[in-house]
PDB file of C-alpha atoms in Angstrom:
ATOM      1  CA  UNK A 117      15.238 -49.319 -77.801  1.00 55.00           C
ATOM      2  CA  UNK A 118      12.746 -50.905 -75.104  1.00 81.00           C
ATOM      3  CA  UNK A 119       9.481 -51.380 -76.340  1.00 90.00           C
ATOM      4  CA  UNK A 120       6.765 -49.263 -75.156  1.00 94.00           C
ATOM      5  CA  UNK A 121       2.712 -49.193 -75.012  1.00 96.00           C
ATOM      6  CA  UNK A 122       1.667 -49.062 -78.472  1.00 97.00           C
ATOM      7  CA  UNK A 123       4.822 -50.276 -80.355  1.00 97.00           C
ATOM      8  CA  UNK A 124       4.430 -52.947 -82.253  1.00 97.00           C
ATOM      9  CA  UNK A 125       5.017 -56.365 -80.803  1.00 98.00           C
ATOM     10  CA  UNK A 126       8.058 -57.793 -82.623  1.00 97.00           C
ATOM     11  CA  UNK A 127       7.181 -61.184 -83.978  1.00 98.00           C
ATOM     12  CA  UNK A 128       9.281 -64.259 -83.756  1.00 97.00           C
ATOM     13  CA  UNK A 129       9.441 -68.007 -84.509  1.00 97.00           C
ATOM     14  CA  UNK A 130      10.673 -70.106 -81.676  1.00 97.00           C
ATOM     15  CA  UNK A 131      10.648 -73.725 -80.580  1.00 98.00           C
ATOM     16  CA  UNK A 132       8.497 -74.468 -77.617  1.00 98.00           C
ATOM     17  CA  UNK A 133       7.337 -77.198 -75.370  1.00 98.00           C
ATOM     18  CA  UNK A 134       4.656 -77.902 -77.819  1.00 97.00           C
ATOM     19  CA  UNK A 135       6.825 -77.084 -81.208  1.00 97.00           C
ATOM     20  CA  UNK A 136       8.113 -74.615 -83.164  1.00 98.00           C
ATOM     21  CA  UNK A 137       5.633 -71.534 -84.032  1.00 98.00           C
ATOM     22  CA  UNK A 138       5.832 -68.324 -85.635  1.00 98.00           C
ATOM     23  CA  UNK A 139       3.973 -66.222 -82.424  1.00 98.00           C
ATOM     24  CA  UNK A 140       1.603 -63.919 -84.879  1.00 98.00           C
ATOM     25  CA  UNK A 141       0.500 -67.060 -86.400  1.00 98.00           C
ATOM     26  CA  UNK A 142      -0.170 -68.255 -82.936  1.00 98.00           C
ATOM     27  CA  UNK A 143      -1.806 -65.200 -82.203  1.00 98.00           C
ATOM     28  CA  UNK A 144      -4.211 -65.183 -85.092  1.00 98.00           C
ATOM     29  CA  UNK A 145      -7.149 -62.743 -84.354  1.00 98.00           C
ATOM     30  CA  UNK A 146      -6.824 -63.451 -80.309  1.00 98.00           C
ATOM     31  CA  UNK A 147      -5.336 -61.185 -77.392  1.00 98.00           C
ATOM     32  CA  UNK A 148      -2.149 -62.177 -75.986  1.00 98.00           C
ATOM     33  CA  UNK A 149      -0.230 -62.954 -72.900  1.00 98.00           C
ATOM     34  CA  UNK A 150       3.385 -63.252 -73.211  1.00 97.00           C
ATOM     35  CA  UNK A 151       5.163 -63.809 -70.011  1.00 95.00           C
ATOM     36  CA  UNK A 152       8.786 -64.551 -68.869  1.00 92.00           C
ATOM     37  CA  UNK A 153      10.304 -66.145 -65.937  1.00 89.00           C
ATOM     38  CA  UNK A 154      14.008 -66.609 -65.052  1.00 84.00           C
ATOM     39  CA  UNK A 155      14.343 -70.213 -65.183  1.00 87.00           C
ATOM     40  CA  UNK A 156      12.902 -73.538 -65.320  1.00 92.00           C
ATOM     41  CA  UNK A 157      12.302 -75.471 -62.051  1.00 94.00           C
ATOM     42  CA  UNK A 158      11.872 -72.166 -60.002  1.00 91.00           C
ATOM     43  CA  UNK A 159       9.394 -72.229 -57.227  1.00 93.00           C
ATOM     44  CA  UNK A 160       7.778 -69.184 -57.674  1.00 92.00           C
ATOM     45  CA  UNK A 161       7.363 -69.698 -61.753  1.00 93.00           C
ATOM     46  CA  UNK A 162       6.075 -73.102 -60.881  1.00 96.00           C
ATOM     47  CA  UNK A 163       3.107 -71.512 -58.977  1.00 96.00           C
ATOM     48  CA  UNK A 164       2.995 -68.991 -61.622  1.00 96.00           C
ATOM     49  CA  UNK A 165       2.539 -71.521 -64.418  1.00 97.00           C
ATOM     50  CA  UNK A 166       0.444 -73.488 -62.856  1.00 98.00           C
ATOM     51  CA  UNK A 167      -1.984 -70.918 -61.765  1.00 98.00           C
ATOM     52  CA  UNK A 168      -2.494 -69.437 -65.367  1.00 98.00           C
ATOM     53  CA  UNK A 169      -3.308 -73.214 -66.803  1.00 98.00           C
ATOM     54  CA  UNK A 170      -6.117 -73.487 -64.001  1.00 98.00           C
ATOM     55  CA  UNK A 171      -7.337 -70.021 -65.537  1.00 98.00           C
ATOM     56  CA  UNK A 172      -7.761 -71.500 -69.132  1.00 98.00           C
ATOM     57  CA  UNK A 173     -11.299 -70.888 -68.943  1.00 98.00           C
ATOM     58  CA  UNK A 174     -10.942 -67.500 -68.072  1.00 98.00           C
ATOM     59  CA  UNK A 175      -8.362 -66.699 -70.672  1.00 98.00           C
ATOM     60  CA  UNK A 176     -10.347 -68.713 -73.336  1.00 98.00           C
ATOM     61  CA  UNK A 177     -13.749 -66.760 -72.876  1.00 97.00           C
ATOM     62  CA  UNK A 178     -11.665 -63.324 -73.072  1.00 98.00           C
ATOM     63  CA  UNK A 179     -10.221 -64.871 -76.433  1.00 98.00           C
ATOM     64  CA  UNK A 180      -6.505 -64.531 -75.195  1.00 98.00           C
ATOM     65  CA  UNK A 181      -4.265 -66.972 -75.847  1.00 98.00           C
ATOM     66  CA  UNK A 182      -1.476 -67.313 -73.256  1.00 98.00           C
ATOM     67  CA  UNK A 183       2.613 -68.005 -73.955  1.00 98.00           C
ATOM     68  CA  UNK A 184       5.685 -68.338 -71.231  1.00 97.00           C
ATOM     69  CA  UNK A 185       9.153 -67.937 -71.858  1.00 95.00           C
ATOM     70  CA  UNK A 186      12.458 -68.630 -70.366  1.00 90.00           C
ATOM     71  CA  UNK A 187      16.237 -69.294 -71.387  1.00 87.00           C
ATOM     72  CA  UNK A 188      16.195 -72.733 -71.117  1.00 92.00           C
ATOM     73  CA  UNK A 189      15.413 -75.670 -73.531  1.00 95.00           C
ATOM     74  CA  UNK A 190      11.983 -77.037 -75.132  1.00 97.00           C
ATOM     75  CA  UNK A 191      13.143 -80.383 -73.441  1.00 97.00           C
ATOM     76  CA  UNK A 192      13.954 -78.990 -70.183  1.00 97.00           C
ATOM     77  CA  UNK A 193      10.368 -77.206 -70.093  1.00 97.00           C
ATOM     78  CA  UNK A 194       8.463 -80.184 -70.574  1.00 97.00           C
ATOM     79  CA  UNK A 195      10.393 -81.877 -67.990  1.00 97.00           C
ATOM     80  CA  UNK A 196       9.563 -79.072 -65.831  1.00 97.00           C
ATOM     81  CA  UNK A 197       5.945 -79.110 -67.030  1.00 98.00           C
ATOM     82  CA  UNK A 198       5.476 -82.204 -65.639  1.00 98.00           C
ATOM     83  CA  UNK A 199       6.376 -81.216 -61.927  1.00 98.00           C
ATOM     84  CA  UNK A 200       3.938 -78.345 -62.387  1.00 98.00           C
ATOM     85  CA  UNK A 201       1.363 -80.243 -63.314  1.00 98.00           C
ATOM     86  CA  UNK A 202       2.234 -82.509 -60.153  1.00 98.00           C
ATOM     87  CA  UNK A 203       2.398 -79.917 -57.704  1.00 98.00           C
ATOM     88  CA  UNK A 204      -0.171 -77.209 -58.849  1.00 97.00           C
ATOM     89  CA  UNK A 205      -2.925 -80.010 -59.618  1.00 97.00           C
ATOM     90  CA  UNK A 206      -3.252 -78.690 -63.124  1.00 97.00           C
ATOM     91  CA  UNK A 207      -2.214 -79.711 -66.964  1.00 98.00           C
ATOM     92  CA  UNK A 208      -0.314 -77.345 -68.628  1.00 98.00           C
ATOM     93  CA  UNK A 209      -1.181 -76.846 -72.219  1.00 97.00           C
ATOM     94  CA  UNK A 210      -0.123 -73.512 -73.311  1.00 98.00           C
ATOM     95  CA  UNK A 211       3.367 -73.267 -75.080  1.00 98.00           C
ATOM     96  CA  UNK A 212       6.642 -72.373 -73.189  1.00 98.00           C
ATOM     97  CA  UNK A 213       9.231 -70.699 -75.373  1.00 97.00           C
ATOM     98  CA  UNK A 214      12.635 -71.918 -75.495  1.00 96.00           C
ATOM     99  CA  UNK A 215      14.806 -68.899 -75.594  1.00 93.00           C
ATOM    100  CA  UNK A 216      18.288 -70.165 -74.934  1.00 90.00           C
ATOM    101  CA  UNK A 217      20.004 -67.457 -77.156  1.00 89.00           C
ATOM    102  CA  UNK A 218      18.043 -64.776 -75.628  1.00 88.00           C
ATOM    103  CA  UNK A 219      17.070 -63.266 -78.836  1.00 92.00           C
ATOM    104  CA  UNK A 220      13.149 -63.071 -78.084  1.00 93.00           C
ATOM    105  CA  UNK A 221      14.411 -61.431 -74.081  1.00 88.00           C
ATOM    106  CA  UNK A 222      16.407 -59.013 -75.760  1.00 88.00           C
ATOM    107  CA  UNK A 223      13.656 -58.116 -78.448  1.00 91.00           C
ATOM    108  CA  UNK A 224      10.999 -57.730 -75.491  1.00 92.00           C
ATOM    109  CA  UNK A 225      13.810 -56.371 -73.338  1.00 86.00           C
ATOM    110  CA  UNK A 226      13.447 -59.228 -70.587  1.00 83.00           C
ATOM    111  CA  UNK A 227      17.060 -58.879 -69.711  1.00 70.00           C
ATOM    112  CA  UNK A 228      17.468 -56.340 -66.835  1.00 55.00           C
ATOM    113  CA  UNK A 229      21.787 -56.448 -66.403  1.00 53.00           C
ATOM    114  CA  UNK A 230      20.939 -54.741 -62.591  1.00 50.00           C
ATOM    115  CA  UNK A 231      18.865 -57.589 -62.031  1.00 47.00           C
ATOM    116  CA  UNK A 232      21.066 -60.610 -63.938  1.00 51.00           C
ATOM    117  CA  UNK A 233      22.457 -60.224 -67.123  1.00 50.00           C
ATOM    118  CA  UNK A 234      21.973 -64.271 -67.782  1.00 53.00           C
ATOM    119  CA  UNK A 235      18.218 -64.542 -66.798  1.00 57.00           C
ATOM    120  CA  UNK A 236      14.780 -63.187 -68.111  1.00 55.00           C
ATOM    121  CA  UNK A 237      12.962 -60.972 -65.033  1.00 63.00           C
ATOM    122  CA  UNK A 238       9.410 -61.512 -64.702  1.00 79.00           C
ATOM    123  CA  UNK A 239       8.095 -59.450 -67.538  1.00 90.00           C
ATOM    124  CA  UNK A 240       4.267 -59.688 -68.777  1.00 95.00           C
ATOM    125  CA  UNK A 241       2.956 -58.392 -71.876  1.00 97.00           C
ATOM    126  CA  UNK A 242      -0.469 -57.952 -72.821  1.00 98.00           C
ATOM    127  CA  UNK A 243      -1.182 -57.864 -76.925  1.00 98.00           C
ATOM    128  CA  UNK A 244      -3.970 -57.059 -79.115  1.00 98.00           C
ATOM    129  CA  UNK A 245      -5.239 -58.140 -82.031  1.00 98.00           C
ATOM    130  CA  UNK A 246      -3.859 -55.487 -84.207  1.00 98.00           C
ATOM    131  CA  UNK A 247      -0.087 -56.807 -82.740  1.00 98.00           C
ATOM    132  CA  UNK A 248       0.260 -53.597 -80.346  1.00 98.00           C
ATOM    133  CA  UNK A 249       1.366 -53.718 -76.989  1.00 98.00           C
ATOM    134  CA  UNK A 250      -1.397 -52.767 -74.583  1.00 98.00           C
ATOM    135  CA  UNK A 251       0.050 -53.493 -71.308  1.00 97.00           C
ATOM    136  CA  UNK A 252       3.642 -54.098 -69.555  1.00 95.00           C
ATOM    137  CA  UNK A 253       4.248 -55.577 -65.855  1.00 93.00           C
ATOM    138  CA  UNK A 254       7.736 -56.240 -64.818  1.00 88.00           C
ATOM    139  CA  UNK A 255       8.318 -58.263 -61.054  1.00 87.00           C
ATOM    140  CA  UNK A 256      11.368 -58.692 -59.521  1.00 82.00           C
ATOM    141  CA  UNK A 257      12.118 -62.494 -59.534  1.00 79.00           C
ATOM    142  CA  UNK A 258      11.117 -62.875 -55.658  1.00 83.00           C
ATOM    143  CA  UNK A 259       7.465 -61.894 -56.041  1.00 88.00           C
ATOM    144  CA  UNK A 260       4.689 -63.950 -57.875  1.00 90.00           C
ATOM    145  CA  UNK A 261       2.063 -62.226 -60.476  1.00 92.00           C
ATOM    146  CA  UNK A 262      -1.395 -61.453 -59.415  1.00 95.00           C
ATOM    147  CA  UNK A 263      -3.461 -63.013 -62.062  1.00 96.00           C
ATOM    148  CA  UNK A 264      -6.551 -61.940 -60.952  1.00 96.00           C
ATOM    149  CA  UNK A 265      -5.303 -58.503 -61.751  1.00 96.00           C
ATOM    150  CA  UNK A 266      -4.009 -59.697 -65.464  1.00 97.00           C
ATOM    151  CA  UNK A 267      -7.536 -60.691 -66.268  1.00 98.00           C
ATOM    152  CA  UNK A 268      -8.731 -57.398 -64.637  1.00 98.00           C
ATOM    153  CA  UNK A 269      -6.579 -55.440 -67.121  1.00 98.00           C
ATOM    154  CA  UNK A 270      -8.035 -57.672 -70.184  1.00 98.00           C
ATOM    155  CA  UNK A 271     -11.126 -57.027 -68.924  1.00 98.00           C
ATOM    156  CA  UNK A 272     -10.245 -53.206 -68.796  1.00 98.00           C
ATOM    157  CA  UNK A 273      -8.558 -53.458 -72.520  1.00 98.00           C
ATOM    158  CA  UNK A 274     -11.351 -54.855 -74.412  1.00 97.00           C
ATOM    159  CA  UNK A 275     -14.007 -52.618 -72.802  1.00 97.00           C
ATOM    160  CA  UNK A 276     -12.082 -49.264 -73.366  1.00 97.00           C
ATOM    161  CA  UNK A 277     -11.379 -50.770 -77.275  1.00 96.00           C
ATOM    162  CA  UNK A 278     -14.800 -50.898 -77.646  1.00 95.00           C
ATOM    163  CA  UNK A 279     -16.417 -47.994 -76.181  1.00 96.00           C
ATOM    164  CA  UNK A 280     -15.438 -44.249 -75.479  1.00 97.00           C
ATOM    165  CA  UNK A 281     -15.165 -45.167 -71.875  1.00 98.00           C
ATOM    166  CA  UNK A 282     -12.182 -45.700 -69.335  1.00 98.00           C
ATOM    167  CA  UNK A 283     -12.090 -47.587 -66.132  1.00 98.00           C
ATOM    168  CA  UNK A 284     -11.351 -45.874 -62.746  1.00 98.00           C
ATOM    169  CA  UNK A 285      -9.269 -47.128 -59.793  1.00 98.00           C
ATOM    170  CA  UNK A 286      -9.759 -50.424 -58.365  1.00 97.00           C
ATOM    171  CA  UNK A 287     -12.282 -51.302 -61.340  1.00 98.00           C
ATOM    172  CA  UNK A 288     -13.824 -54.700 -61.943  1.00 96.00           C
ATOM    173  CA  UNK A 289     -16.051 -56.192 -64.642  1.00 96.00           C
ATOM    174  CA  UNK A 290     -19.582 -55.174 -63.991  1.00 96.00           C
ATOM    175  CA  UNK A 291     -18.746 -51.713 -61.942  1.00 98.00           C
ATOM    176  CA  UNK A 292     -19.338 -48.380 -63.365  1.00 98.00           C
ATOM    177  CA  UNK A 293     -17.144 -46.695 -65.832  1.00 98.00           C
ATOM    178  CA  UNK A 294     -15.830 -43.242 -66.777  1.00 98.00           C
ATOM    179  CA  UNK A 295     -16.781 -41.628 -69.721  1.00 98.00           C
ATOM    180  CA  UNK A 296     -14.048 -40.230 -72.133  1.00 97.00           C
ATOM    181  CA  UNK A 297     -13.039 -36.638 -71.976  1.00 95.00           C
ATOM    182  CA  UNK A 298     -13.778 -36.488 -75.833  1.00 95.00           C
ATOM    183  CA  UNK A 299     -17.479 -37.086 -75.688  1.00 97.00           C
ATOM    184  CA  UNK A 300     -19.481 -33.552 -74.658  1.00 96.00           C
ATOM    185  CA  UNK A 301     -21.809 -34.299 -71.436  1.00 96.00           C
ATOM    186  CA  UNK A 302     -24.841 -33.340 -73.640  1.00 96.00           C
ATOM    187  CA  UNK A 303     -24.031 -36.365 -75.936  1.00 97.00           C
ATOM    188  CA  UNK A 304     -23.753 -38.912 -73.591  1.00 97.00           C
ATOM    189  CA  UNK A 305     -27.423 -39.832 -73.228  1.00 97.00           C
ATOM    190  CA  UNK A 306     -27.561 -40.838 -76.924  1.00 96.00           C
ATOM    191  CA  UNK A 307     -24.013 -42.704 -76.427  1.00 95.00           C
ATOM    192  CA  UNK A 308     -24.635 -44.612 -73.389  1.00 97.00           C
ATOM    193  CA  UNK A 309     -28.183 -44.741 -72.817  1.00 96.00           C
ATOM    194  CA  UNK A 310     -27.863 -46.622 -69.287  1.00 96.00           C
ATOM    195  CA  UNK A 311     -28.136 -43.520 -67.825  1.00 97.00           C
ATOM    196  CA  UNK A 312     -25.146 -41.443 -66.326  1.00 97.00           C
ATOM    197  CA  UNK A 313     -23.389 -39.050 -63.450  1.00 97.00           C
ATOM    198  CA  UNK A 314     -22.078 -35.770 -63.728  1.00 98.00           C
ATOM    199  CA  UNK A 315     -19.477 -35.786 -60.653  1.00 98.00           C
ATOM    200  CA  UNK A 316     -17.209 -33.048 -62.168  1.00 97.00           C
ATOM    201  CA  UNK A 317     -17.378 -31.282 -65.725  1.00 96.00           C
ATOM    202  CA  UNK A 318     -14.441 -33.687 -66.290  1.00 96.00           C
ATOM    203  CA  UNK A 319     -15.400 -37.201 -64.123  1.00 98.00           C
ATOM    204  CA  UNK A 320     -18.880 -38.635 -65.601  1.00 98.00           C
ATOM    205  CA  UNK A 321     -19.665 -41.942 -65.138  1.00 98.00           C
ATOM    206  CA  UNK A 322     -22.059 -44.417 -66.593  1.00 98.00           C
ATOM    207  CA  UNK A 323     -23.187 -48.157 -65.915  1.00 98.00           C
ATOM    208  CA  UNK A 324     -20.598 -50.774 -67.742  1.00 97.00           C
ATOM    209  CA  UNK A 325     -22.113 -50.790 -71.687  1.00 96.00           C
ATOM    210  CA  UNK A 326     -21.387 -53.838 -72.491  1.00 93.00           C
ATOM    211  CA  UNK A 327     -23.044 -55.886 -69.412  1.00 87.00           C
TER     212      UNK A 327
END
């Protein structure tokens, strides 16, 4: 069975570019981003890991820990990191998981036989502090991920985990949000004192409550 949103993220122990880790212990009370790559020393992956490293401060202020994975060895990862740092003008400090036996790739359904029976596709999982899967994205090997979108989704997930709201299409941090349908319109002023608009009985908006 493949993982779905809301499922518990499987725990695992693995060797990484920074040494052995236990996934749950590494995350602690933080949010997590776990993302896979087809292989080391590949061009698109090099840019992705460089971009992730450059966004270190953005992940930290959101209490997010990042882990990458490919089916190559930890030794290979450490050599590749030197190339990433050189070509992307950054410093990769987050762990890259060695998954030579593909056990973690199988746990997270990162091997797609129609794409490749040996290489992990570009899968990305956002995992909450409760160790539940909050989001899943899968890209083909030819298309690099948009990490601004990953940060946007984390902002939405963290906001909606704490308030009875949802985020509309193309929402960005600081913009109005949608009041959950579970809240009656007459109860909105007490819950959201910044004000609200009733566009339709089922579509009510309010300024972002945590800004």
